[in-house]
Tab-separated table of C-alpha atoms in Angstrom:
chain	number	residue	atom	x	y	z
A	1	MET	CA	-10.528	-5.404	-33.560
A	2	LYS	CA	-8.175	-7.737	-31.718
A	3	HIS	CA	-9.611	-10.365	-29.413
A	4	TYR	CA	-7.915	-11.865	-26.345
A	5	ASP	CA	-8.701	-14.665	-23.961
A	6	ALA	CA	-8.068	-12.336	-21.010
A	7	ALA	CA	-7.561	-8.602	-20.512
A	8	ILE	CA	-6.007	-7.375	-17.267
A	9	ILE	CA	-6.404	-3.743	-16.234
A	10	GLY	CA	-3.530	-2.809	-13.946
A	11	GLY	CA	0.078	-3.981	-13.807
A	12	GLY	CA	0.593	-4.171	-10.044
A	13	ILE	CA	1.449	-7.405	-8.293
A	14	GLY	CA	-2.154	-8.660	-8.478
A	15	GLY	CA	-2.360	-8.139	-12.232
A	16	LEU	CA	1.113	-9.557	-12.841
A	17	MET	CA	0.352	-12.676	-10.820
A	18	SER	CA	-2.885	-13.205	-12.766
A	19	ALA	CA	-0.979	-12.907	-16.042
A	20	TYR	CA	1.772	-15.255	-14.824
A	21	GLU	CA	-0.697	-17.919	-13.734
A	22	LEU	CA	-2.676	-17.788	-16.964
A	23	ILE	CA	0.231	-18.058	-19.381
A	24	THR	CA	2.288	-20.581	-17.407
A	25	LYS	CA	-0.607	-22.978	-16.870
A	26	SER	CA	-2.166	-22.338	-20.273
A	27	PRO	CA	0.579	-21.080	-22.627
A	28	GLU	CA	-1.731	-20.956	-25.615
A	29	MET	CA	-3.839	-18.202	-24.016
A	30	LYS	CA	-3.729	-14.708	-25.510
A	31	VAL	CA	-3.434	-12.203	-22.658
A	32	ILE	CA	-3.193	-8.416	-22.752
A	33	LEU	CA	-2.306	-6.229	-19.780
A	34	PHE	CA	-2.868	-2.458	-19.544
A	35	GLU	CA	-0.828	-0.246	-17.218
A	36	LYS	CA	-1.471	3.462	-16.796
A	37	GLY	CA	2.091	4.283	-15.691
A	38	HIS	CA	5.539	3.755	-17.151
A	39	ASP	CA	7.336	0.508	-17.859
A	40	ILE	CA	9.245	-0.610	-14.774
A	41	GLU	CA	12.536	0.082	-16.576
A	42	LYS	CA	11.522	3.737	-17.001
A	43	ARG	CA	10.200	4.381	-13.501
A	44	ALA	CA	12.428	6.929	-11.748
A	45	CYS	CA	11.403	9.399	-9.054
A	46	PRO	CA	13.390	12.676	-9.318
A	47	ILE	CA	13.649	12.855	-5.510
A	48	VAL	CA	15.029	9.323	-5.208
A	49	THR	CA	17.511	9.863	-8.043
A	50	GLY	CA	18.665	13.169	-6.549
A	51	HIS	CA	17.439	15.371	-9.399
A	52	ALA	CA	14.909	17.200	-7.219
A	53	SER	CA	14.650	18.049	-3.529
A	54	THR	CA	10.862	17.905	-3.417
A	55	CYS	CA	7.982	16.556	-5.492
A	56	VAL	CA	7.833	18.095	-8.979
A	57	LYS	CA	4.443	16.470	-9.632
A	58	CYS	CA	5.359	14.277	-12.578
A	59	PRO	CA	2.397	13.446	-14.860
A	60	SER	CA	2.905	9.811	-13.846
A	61	CYS	CA	4.205	9.342	-10.298
A	62	ALA	CA	6.985	6.753	-10.559
A	63	ILE	CA	6.531	5.806	-6.914
A	64	MET	CA	2.803	5.158	-7.115
A	65	GLU	CA	2.140	3.834	-10.607
A	66	GLY	CA	3.785	1.937	-13.407
A	67	LEU	CA	4.458	-1.691	-14.244
A	68	ALA	CA	4.748	-3.649	-10.946
A	69	GLY	CA	2.559	-1.077	-9.211
A	70	ALA	CA	3.164	0.850	-5.991
A	71	GLY	CA	4.630	-2.350	-4.564
A	72	ALA	CA	7.682	-2.058	-6.828
A	73	PHE	CA	8.977	0.871	-4.772
A	74	SER	CA	7.696	-0.330	-1.427
A	75	ASP	CA	10.192	-1.760	1.042
A	76	GLY	CA	9.052	-5.227	-0.011
A	77	LYS	CA	7.437	-6.619	3.126
A	78	TYR	CA	5.728	-9.921	2.359
A	79	VAL	CA	3.341	-11.136	5.062
A	80	ILE	CA	2.831	-14.892	5.170
A	81	SER	CA	-0.290	-14.949	7.301
A	82	THR	CA	-4.035	-14.385	7.116
A	83	GLU	CA	-4.045	-12.442	10.392
A	84	TYR	CA	-3.673	-9.137	8.560
A	85	GLY	CA	-3.048	-7.717	5.105
A	86	GLY	CA	-6.567	-7.710	3.701
A	87	TRP	CA	-10.008	-9.264	3.775
A	88	LEU	CA	-9.574	-12.347	1.577
A	89	PRO	CA	-10.278	-14.664	4.553
A	90	ASP	CA	-13.783	-13.139	4.648
A	91	PHE	CA	-14.413	-14.671	1.223
A	92	LEU	CA	-12.176	-17.738	1.100
A	93	LYS	CA	-11.090	-20.341	3.622
A	94	PRO	CA	-8.021	-19.077	5.521
A	95	GLU	CA	-6.060	-22.169	4.502
A	96	THR	CA	-6.863	-21.415	0.839
A	97	VAL	CA	-5.622	-17.841	1.199
A	98	LEU	CA	-2.447	-19.014	2.929
A	99	ASP	CA	-1.827	-21.599	0.216
A	100	TYR	CA	-2.016	-18.947	-2.496
A	101	ILE	CA	0.226	-16.620	-0.465
A	102	GLU	CA	2.814	-19.408	-0.331
A	103	GLN	CA	2.417	-20.069	-4.062
A	104	ALA	CA	3.014	-16.392	-4.813
A	105	ASP	CA	6.074	-16.397	-2.561
A	106	GLY	CA	7.440	-19.339	-4.541
A	107	ILE	CA	6.997	-17.389	-7.777
A	108	LEU	CA	8.782	-14.351	-6.327
A	109	GLN	CA	11.632	-16.572	-5.145
A	110	HIS	CA	11.886	-17.931	-8.687
A	111	PHE	CA	12.618	-14.358	-9.777
A	112	GLY	CA	15.192	-13.747	-7.062
A	113	ALA	CA	13.337	-12.934	-3.845
A	114	PRO	CA	15.073	-14.266	-0.701
A	115	ALA	CA	13.779	-17.267	1.218
A	116	GLU	CA	14.638	-16.014	4.739
A	117	ARG	CA	11.749	-15.223	7.060
A	118	PHE	CA	11.288	-13.399	10.353
A	119	MET	CA	9.270	-15.543	12.754
A	120	PRO	CA	6.632	-14.555	15.359
A	121	ASN	CA	7.862	-13.678	18.848
A	122	ASN	CA	5.566	-14.331	21.818
A	123	GLU	CA	7.938	-12.593	24.228
A	124	LEU	CA	7.476	-9.288	22.418
A	125	LYS	CA	3.741	-9.884	22.060
A	126	LYS	CA	3.500	-10.381	25.840
A	127	LYS	CA	5.495	-7.190	26.423
A	128	CYS	CA	2.936	-5.305	24.348
A	129	LEU	CA	-0.026	-6.820	26.171
A	130	GLU	CA	1.341	-5.559	29.482
A	131	TYR	CA	0.508	-2.050	28.251
A	132	ASP	CA	-2.751	-2.847	26.424
A	133	LEU	CA	-0.971	-2.858	23.083
A	134	HIS	CA	-1.866	-5.628	20.644
A	135	MET	CA	0.736	-6.972	18.227
A	136	ALA	CA	-0.329	-8.970	15.207
A	137	GLN	CA	1.999	-11.873	14.464
A	138	ALA	CA	3.054	-13.407	11.185
A	139	GLN	CA	5.911	-14.949	9.337
A	140	LEU	CA	7.406	-12.002	7.495
A	141	LYS	CA	9.864	-11.506	4.657
A	142	HIS	CA	11.670	-8.238	4.009
A	143	LEU	CA	12.917	-7.927	0.456
A	144	GLY	CA	14.038	-4.292	0.673
A	145	THR	CA	13.110	-1.540	-1.776
A	146	ASP	CA	16.113	-2.225	-4.008
A	147	ALA	CA	15.941	-6.042	-4.037
A	148	ASN	CA	12.145	-5.989	-4.356
A	149	PHE	CA	12.387	-3.735	-7.414
A	150	GLU	CA	14.856	-6.117	-9.045
A	151	THR	CA	12.588	-9.104	-8.362
A	152	MET	CA	9.641	-7.351	-9.977
A	153	ARG	CA	11.816	-6.244	-12.918
A	154	LYS	CA	12.751	-9.870	-13.644
A	155	MET	CA	9.148	-10.998	-13.396
A	156	ALA	CA	8.035	-8.226	-15.750
A	157	ALA	CA	10.761	-9.188	-18.237
A	158	PHE	CA	9.522	-12.796	-18.204
A	159	LEU	CA	5.943	-11.709	-18.870
A	160	LYS	CA	6.855	-9.301	-21.674
A	161	GLU	CA	7.914	-12.271	-23.802
A	162	ARG	CA	4.554	-14.008	-23.351
A	163	VAL	CA	1.929	-11.319	-22.717
A	164	THR	CA	0.958	-8.186	-24.665
A	165	ILE	CA	1.768	-5.387	-22.196
A	166	LEU	CA	0.774	-1.794	-22.953
A	167	THR	CA	2.315	0.716	-20.527
A	168	ASP	CA	1.569	4.468	-20.451
A	169	THR	CA	-1.916	3.357	-21.453
A	170	ASN	CA	-5.104	4.431	-19.736
A	171	VAL	CA	-8.234	2.281	-19.947
A	172	THR	CA	-11.056	4.760	-20.485
A	173	ASP	CA	-14.023	2.390	-20.340
A	174	VAL	CA	-15.165	-1.216	-20.369
A	175	ASP	CA	-18.424	-2.293	-21.989
A	176	LYS	CA	-19.700	-5.042	-19.714
A	177	ALA	CA	-22.105	-6.407	-22.336
A	178	THR	CA	-19.686	-6.739	-25.261
A	179	HIS	CA	-16.509	-7.144	-23.161
A	180	THR	CA	-14.896	-4.297	-25.099
A	181	VAL	CA	-11.990	-2.503	-23.442
A	182	TYR	CA	-11.387	1.056	-24.668
A	183	PHE	CA	-7.941	2.547	-24.137
A	184	GLU	CA	-5.761	5.562	-24.881
A	185	GLY	CA	-1.999	5.268	-24.866
A	186	ARG	CA	1.213	6.976	-25.794
A	187	ARG	CA	1.999	4.348	-28.414
A	188	GLU	CA	-1.491	3.386	-29.522
A	189	SER	CA	-5.155	3.857	-28.734
A	190	GLY	CA	-8.183	1.823	-29.628
A	191	GLU	CA	-10.265	-1.035	-28.355
A	192	VAL	CA	-10.028	-4.777	-27.862
A	193	THR	CA	-12.395	-7.500	-26.742
A	194	ALA	CA	-11.678	-10.287	-24.283
A	195	ASP	CA	-13.469	-13.343	-22.954
A	196	HIS	CA	-12.367	-12.504	-19.411
A	197	ILE	CA	-11.606	-9.085	-17.920
A	198	ILE	CA	-9.771	-8.557	-14.626
A	199	PHE	CA	-9.801	-5.199	-12.831
A	200	ALA	CA	-6.519	-5.120	-10.867
A	201	VAL	CA	-6.278	-1.355	-10.709
A	202	GLY	CA	-4.403	-0.734	-7.430
A	203	ARG	CA	-4.868	2.264	-5.173
A	204	VAL	CA	-4.188	4.797	-7.938
A	205	GLY	CA	-7.057	3.437	-10.022
A	206	SER	CA	-9.516	2.981	-7.177
A	207	ARG	CA	-11.499	6.160	-7.870
A	208	LEU	CA	-11.990	5.351	-11.552
A	209	PHE	CA	-12.973	1.786	-10.729
A	210	ALA	CA	-15.580	3.020	-8.237
A	211	GLN	CA	-16.951	5.436	-10.848
A	212	TRP	CA	-17.164	2.615	-13.401
A	213	CYS	CA	-19.052	0.437	-10.910
A	214	THR	CA	-21.493	3.239	-10.149
A	215	LYS	CA	-22.094	3.854	-13.862
A	216	ASN	CA	-22.762	0.142	-14.370
A	217	ASN	CA	-25.096	-0.169	-11.355
A	218	ILE	CA	-22.778	-2.369	-9.314
A	219	PRO	CA	-23.404	-1.693	-5.614
A	220	LEU	CA	-20.353	-0.656	-3.572
A	221	LYS	CA	-19.603	-1.008	0.108
A	222	ASN	CA	-17.345	1.576	1.717
A	223	ASN	CA	-14.296	0.338	3.560
A	224	GLN	CA	-12.337	2.043	6.291
A	225	VAL	CA	-10.013	5.004	5.914
A	226	ASP	CA	-6.788	5.334	7.923
A	227	ILE	CA	-5.448	8.850	8.501
A	228	GLY	CA	-2.365	9.849	10.448
A	229	VAL	CA	1.365	10.491	10.273
A	230	ARG	CA	4.697	8.909	9.433
A	231	VAL	CA	6.903	8.751	12.548
A	232	GLU	CA	10.705	9.035	12.198
A	233	LEU	CA	13.158	8.493	15.059
A	234	PRO	CA	16.622	6.999	15.769
A	235	SER	CA	16.710	3.377	14.636
A	236	MET	CA	18.047	2.138	17.974
A	237	VAL	CA	14.764	3.018	19.693
A	238	TRP	CA	12.998	0.081	18.036
A	239	ASP	CA	16.005	-2.234	17.528
A	240	ASP	CA	14.709	-4.725	20.091
A	241	PHE	CA	11.671	-5.344	17.877
A	242	SER	CA	13.088	-4.883	14.390
A	243	HIS	CA	16.041	-7.231	14.921
A	244	LYS	CA	13.713	-10.040	16.020
A	245	ILE	CA	10.561	-9.653	13.913
A	246	TYR	CA	11.488	-6.757	11.584
A	247	GLU	CA	8.029	-5.161	11.580
A	248	PRO	CA	6.230	-4.386	14.858
A	249	LYS	CA	2.615	-4.289	13.693
A	250	ILE	CA	0.760	-3.008	16.743
A	251	TRP	CA	-2.705	-1.616	17.347
A	252	TYR	CA	-4.055	0.324	20.306
A	253	ARG	CA	-7.609	1.272	21.350
A	254	SER	CA	-7.661	4.820	22.702
A	255	LYS	CA	-9.154	5.398	26.129
A	256	GLN	CA	-10.539	8.793	25.134
A	257	TYR	CA	-12.568	7.752	22.089
A	258	GLY	CA	-12.326	3.975	21.868
A	259	ASP	CA	-10.841	4.302	18.363
A	260	VAL	CA	-8.207	1.961	16.953
A	261	THR	CA	-4.839	3.393	15.901
A	262	ARG	CA	-2.405	1.163	14.013
A	263	MET	CA	1.384	1.148	13.873
A	264	PHE	CA	2.576	-0.594	10.699
A	265	CYS	CA	4.764	-0.256	7.577
A	266	PHE	CA	7.946	-0.180	9.661
A	267	ASN	CA	11.170	0.673	7.831
A	268	GLU	CA	14.388	-0.053	9.683
A	269	ARG	CA	17.115	2.501	8.885
A	270	GLY	CA	14.969	3.676	6.006
A	271	GLN	CA	13.782	6.891	4.390
A	272	VAL	CA	10.544	8.809	4.474
A	273	VAL	CA	9.291	9.403	0.920
A	274	MET	CA	6.649	11.470	-0.803
A	275	GLU	CA	3.887	10.041	-2.988
A	276	ASN	CA	1.683	11.737	-5.560
A	277	THR	CA	-1.756	10.212	-6.046
A	278	SER	CA	-3.721	12.166	-8.651
A	279	GLY	CA	-2.230	15.442	-7.489
A	280	ILE	CA	-2.481	14.816	-3.730
A	281	LEU	CA	0.874	14.506	-1.943
A	282	THR	CA	1.173	12.106	0.990
A	283	VAL	CA	4.049	10.378	2.786
A	284	ASN	CA	5.247	6.796	3.018
A	285	GLY	CA	8.432	4.923	3.912
A	286	HIS	CA	11.108	2.853	2.149
A	287	ALA	CA	14.001	0.719	3.384
A	288	TYR	CA	16.892	-0.673	1.353
A	289	VAL	CA	18.954	-3.838	1.668
A	290	ASP	CA	22.116	-2.106	0.421
A	291	GLU	CA	24.025	-0.888	3.486
A	292	LYS	CA	25.158	2.222	1.614
A	293	LYS	CA	21.552	3.333	1.178
A	294	LYS	CA	20.540	2.926	4.827
A	295	SER	CA	19.966	5.899	7.136
A	296	GLN	CA	20.372	6.232	10.911
A	297	ASN	CA	16.611	6.485	11.383
A	298	SER	CA	13.675	4.119	11.342
A	299	ASN	CA	10.167	5.175	10.395
A	300	PHE	CA	6.665	3.776	10.635
A	301	ALA	CA	3.075	4.707	9.873
A	302	LEU	CA	0.764	5.598	12.759
A	303	LEU	CA	-2.770	5.875	11.470
A	304	SER	CA	-6.160	6.271	13.123
A	305	THR	CA	-8.957	4.176	11.619
A	306	ILE	CA	-12.268	5.722	10.615
A	307	ARG	CA	-15.306	3.723	9.551
A	308	PHE	CA	-18.003	5.952	8.142
A	309	THR	CA	-21.711	5.226	8.382
A	310	GLU	CA	-24.725	6.407	6.413
A	311	PRO	CA	-25.411	8.828	4.892
A	312	PHE	CA	-21.724	9.579	4.194
A	313	LYS	CA	-20.442	7.690	1.156
A	314	GLU	CA	-17.148	9.335	0.186
A	315	PRO	CA	-14.441	8.100	2.592
A	316	ILE	CA	-11.684	8.320	-0.019
A	317	GLU	CA	-12.556	11.941	-0.795
A	318	TYR	CA	-12.511	12.677	2.928
A	319	ALA	CA	-8.960	11.345	3.245
A	320	ARG	CA	-7.876	13.223	0.125
A	321	SER	CA	-9.293	16.465	1.503
A	322	VAL	CA	-7.338	16.084	4.763
A	323	ALA	CA	-4.120	15.372	2.855
A	324	GLY	CA	-4.923	18.204	0.459
A	325	LEU	CA	-5.181	20.617	3.383
A	326	ALA	CA	-1.635	19.675	4.426
A	327	ASN	CA	-0.529	20.329	0.829
A	328	LEU	CA	-2.217	23.732	0.960
A	329	ILE	CA	-0.634	24.728	4.278
A	330	SER	CA	2.823	23.593	3.150
A	331	GLY	CA	2.647	25.458	-0.142
A	332	GLY	CA	2.344	22.346	-2.269
A	333	SER	CA	4.353	19.824	-0.261
A	334	VAL	CA	3.970	17.792	2.930
A	335	LEU	CA	4.538	18.841	6.549
A	336	VAL	CA	7.034	17.758	9.193
A	337	GLN	CA	6.793	18.655	12.895
A	338	ARG	CA	8.784	17.786	15.997
A	339	LEU	CA	6.679	15.877	18.502
A	340	GLY	CA	7.765	18.255	21.265
A	341	ASP	CA	6.520	21.250	19.314
A	342	LEU	CA	3.191	19.522	18.699
A	343	MET	CA	2.780	18.775	22.406
A	344	ALA	CA	3.690	22.400	23.252
A	345	GLY	CA	1.051	23.684	20.836
A	346	ARG	CA	3.434	25.479	18.519
A	347	ARG	CA	4.509	24.993	14.942
A	348	THR	CA	7.915	23.745	13.967
A	349	ASP	CA	9.816	26.280	11.873
A	350	GLU	CA	13.063	25.857	9.969
A	351	LYS	CA	15.145	27.088	12.916
A	352	ARG	CA	13.563	24.596	15.324
A	353	LEU	CA	13.847	21.781	12.804
A	354	ALA	CA	17.553	22.553	12.378
A	355	GLN	CA	17.971	22.093	16.158
A	356	SER	CA	16.472	18.595	16.039
A	357	THR	CA	18.740	15.702	16.955
A	358	VAL	CA	16.791	13.556	14.470
A	359	ARG	CA	17.806	14.583	10.971
A	360	PRO	CA	14.876	14.297	8.548
A	361	THR	CA	15.337	11.969	5.584
A	362	LEU	CA	12.683	13.806	3.542
A	363	ASN	CA	12.822	17.463	2.584
A	364	ALA	CA	9.389	18.372	3.948
A	365	VAL	CA	8.071	21.780	5.028
A	366	ALA	CA	8.324	22.520	8.764
A	367	GLY	CA	4.859	23.325	10.070
A	368	ASP	CA	1.964	22.487	12.369
A	369	LEU	CA	0.039	19.248	11.837
A	370	SER	CA	-2.747	20.361	14.177
A	371	LEU	CA	-3.865	22.776	11.441
A	372	CYS	CA	-4.747	19.963	9.050
A	373	LEU	CA	-5.293	16.727	11.007
A	374	PRO	CA	-8.699	16.420	12.702
A	375	LYS	CA	-8.462	16.748	16.488
A	376	ARG	CA	-9.882	13.287	17.122
A	377	GLN	CA	-7.274	11.584	14.943
A	378	LEU	CA	-4.470	13.722	16.381
A	379	ASP	CA	-5.547	12.874	19.949
A	380	ASN	CA	-5.538	9.178	19.042
A	381	ILE	CA	-2.035	9.448	17.577
A	382	VAL	CA	-0.589	11.187	20.643
A	383	GLU	CA	-2.207	8.718	23.040
A	384	THR	CA	-0.859	5.793	21.025
A	385	LEU	CA	2.649	7.274	20.958
A	386	GLN	CA	2.526	7.555	24.743
A	387	ALA	CA	1.577	3.872	24.966
A	388	LEU	CA	4.295	2.827	22.486
A	389	ASP	CA	6.876	4.737	24.521
A	390	LYS	CA	6.370	2.213	27.333
A	391	ILE	CA	7.606	-0.689	25.212
A	392	ALA	CA	10.155	1.320	23.203
A	393	PRO	CA	11.372	4.168	25.449
A	394	GLY	CA	12.444	7.118	23.352
A	395	THR	CA	9.445	7.014	21.023
A	396	MET	CA	7.985	10.086	22.767
A	397	ASN	CA	11.221	12.096	22.586
A	398	TYR	CA	10.918	15.807	21.867
A	399	ASP	CA	12.775	15.483	18.554
A	400	THR	CA	10.768	12.548	17.201
A	401	LEU	CA	9.558	13.717	13.784
A	402	LEU	CA	5.996	13.469	12.530
A	403	TYR	CA	5.307	13.820	8.797
A	404	GLY	CA	1.850	14.380	7.424
A	405	VAL	CA	-0.364	13.467	6.069
A	406	GLU	CA	-0.156	9.729	5.574
A	407	CYS	CA	-3.369	8.007	4.671
A	408	LYS	CA	-4.432	4.591	3.489
A	409	TYR	CA	-7.790	4.632	1.790
A	410	TYR	CA	-9.245	1.362	0.700
A	411	SER	CA	-11.514	1.234	-2.265
A	412	ALA	CA	-15.210	0.755	-1.997
A	413	ARG	CA	-15.758	-2.962	-2.453
A	414	PRO	CA	-18.111	-4.068	-5.266
A	415	ASP	CA	-20.828	-6.660	-4.852
A	416	CYS	CA	-19.593	-9.890	-6.398
A	417	THR	CA	-19.811	-13.668	-6.317
A	418	ASP	CA	-16.435	-15.343	-5.931
A	419	PHE	CA	-14.897	-12.049	-7.165
A	420	GLU	CA	-16.990	-12.020	-10.347
A	421	LEU	CA	-18.793	-8.656	-10.385
A	422	ASP	CA	-22.546	-8.908	-9.986
A	423	GLY	CA	-24.280	-8.528	-13.343
A	424	CYS	CA	-20.960	-8.729	-15.187
A	425	GLU	CA	-20.290	-12.224	-16.467
A	426	LYS	CA	-16.566	-13.080	-16.568
A	427	ILE	CA	-15.485	-9.652	-15.249
A	428	TYR	CA	-13.522	-9.865	-12.009
A	429	ALA	CA	-12.064	-7.608	-9.312
A	430	VAL	CA	-8.641	-8.154	-7.740
A	431	GLY	CA	-6.427	-6.509	-5.144
A	432	ASP	CA	-6.104	-3.321	-3.127
A	433	GLY	CA	-7.814	-1.007	-5.601
A	434	THR	CA	-11.029	-3.016	-5.506
A	435	GLY	CA	-11.271	-3.211	-1.730
A	436	PHE	CA	-10.321	-6.835	-1.071
A	437	THR	CA	-6.670	-6.641	-0.008
A	438	ARG	CA	-4.152	-4.256	1.540
A	439	SER	CA	-0.802	-5.986	1.234
A	440	LEU	CA	1.583	-7.347	-1.361
A	441	SER	CA	1.005	-10.920	-0.244
A	442	GLN	CA	-2.795	-10.921	-0.327
A	443	ALA	CA	-2.911	-8.934	-3.582
A	444	ALA	CA	-0.542	-11.492	-5.142
A	445	ALA	CA	-2.588	-14.387	-3.779
A	446	HIS	CA	-5.784	-12.787	-5.057
A	447	GLY	CA	-4.362	-12.476	-8.563
A	448	LEU	CA	-3.411	-16.155	-8.603
A	449	TYR	CA	-6.799	-17.255	-7.255
A	450	VAL	CA	-8.840	-15.381	-9.868
A	451	ALA	CA	-6.566	-16.636	-12.664
A	452	ASP	CA	-7.092	-20.199	-11.450
A	453	LYS	CA	-10.832	-19.566	-11.360
A	454	ILE	CA	-10.682	-18.546	-15.028
A	455	LEU	CA	-8.608	-21.612	-15.892
A	456	ARG	CA	-11.027	-23.925	-14.097
A	457	GLY	CA	-13.899	-22.390	-16.029
């Protein structure tokens, strides 16, 4: 049985940053990294490549999993702030988190990421406050889906020469007592041992990680679930914001329920895309740097936040069931509806969609979102759109498109001490899939921090 100094489960940005830190600061270390999905060079979504018009439910979703993680096909927004993007500042000093975010940015620049940043804008923040809208501010970098993918490809190529990387390989179990990692892969299956084990599983692996924690008696705390829609409209509607700060990240507290609804993941002149997470189809957004790949529309997520209390303990399953209902109604796809049809209480059909002045960038099924989204969340979304229309007139247009369902579910967070799992010596948790982060920047910073912790030890 082979033995390694460190085993990393998950090849997203958190896992890659951990591997990079370990082998650049301690080149003699033997590191192995397991990734459930394909090698980054083999990741290709049939919709994106034009070989399919809708999701064909590939065994491994190229958008969601594979080396470089879901972030490889994101639009590459990198938030240089502790104001949002995860909960690391709850566990580390904010200045420590920011330092690691900057370190990770330096590494990405080494592999080709741009240095240019969008800066905060108090004038726009004040404009939002006039209508009880609250805009989070940060220095922000936009790499673009295409440029971001190339950056991650170069980083992966660097690591392949120094780290044992097994793609298309599923970790089936980890023995916390013997530090044995059991795995099944396309090329090989077996088991290895490691002095240190890092769970960096990402959103796709969050369910399995939670099950492993439960089996090993590691208490979990449920995090929030965000459920809502992806909004698509003419890019000029939000040009005033996107040209100055790129991403308007705005939250609003509804007057009807007092719930928070968040606008985020803005994609200027981008595309709405479909994601497959363990058989459940949801929507997301991409934006490219290449002018030839840009559309005439911009899109953003608009999600209502739910925080469950006892005795309910399955927030992720709740979100999956809502998204699954949209899949059922659409005949195995996702839904799109004109805002005007939603407000009029009628479904959008193909004829009505064809009349829309906003041409959809995703081939979704015309339908009625009120049949799958809970009324409370739908009310919050409509009220927030009405508020956003005051700062970006045209947001509430009849032909604004709403795709559903989009959801962000954050893993149940395990009890730990400085990210070392309770009762599991030298086994650590990193990134989005373990409930500590929800952005590329904080996941990257988290990977570096835990690697440094191992090196210090």
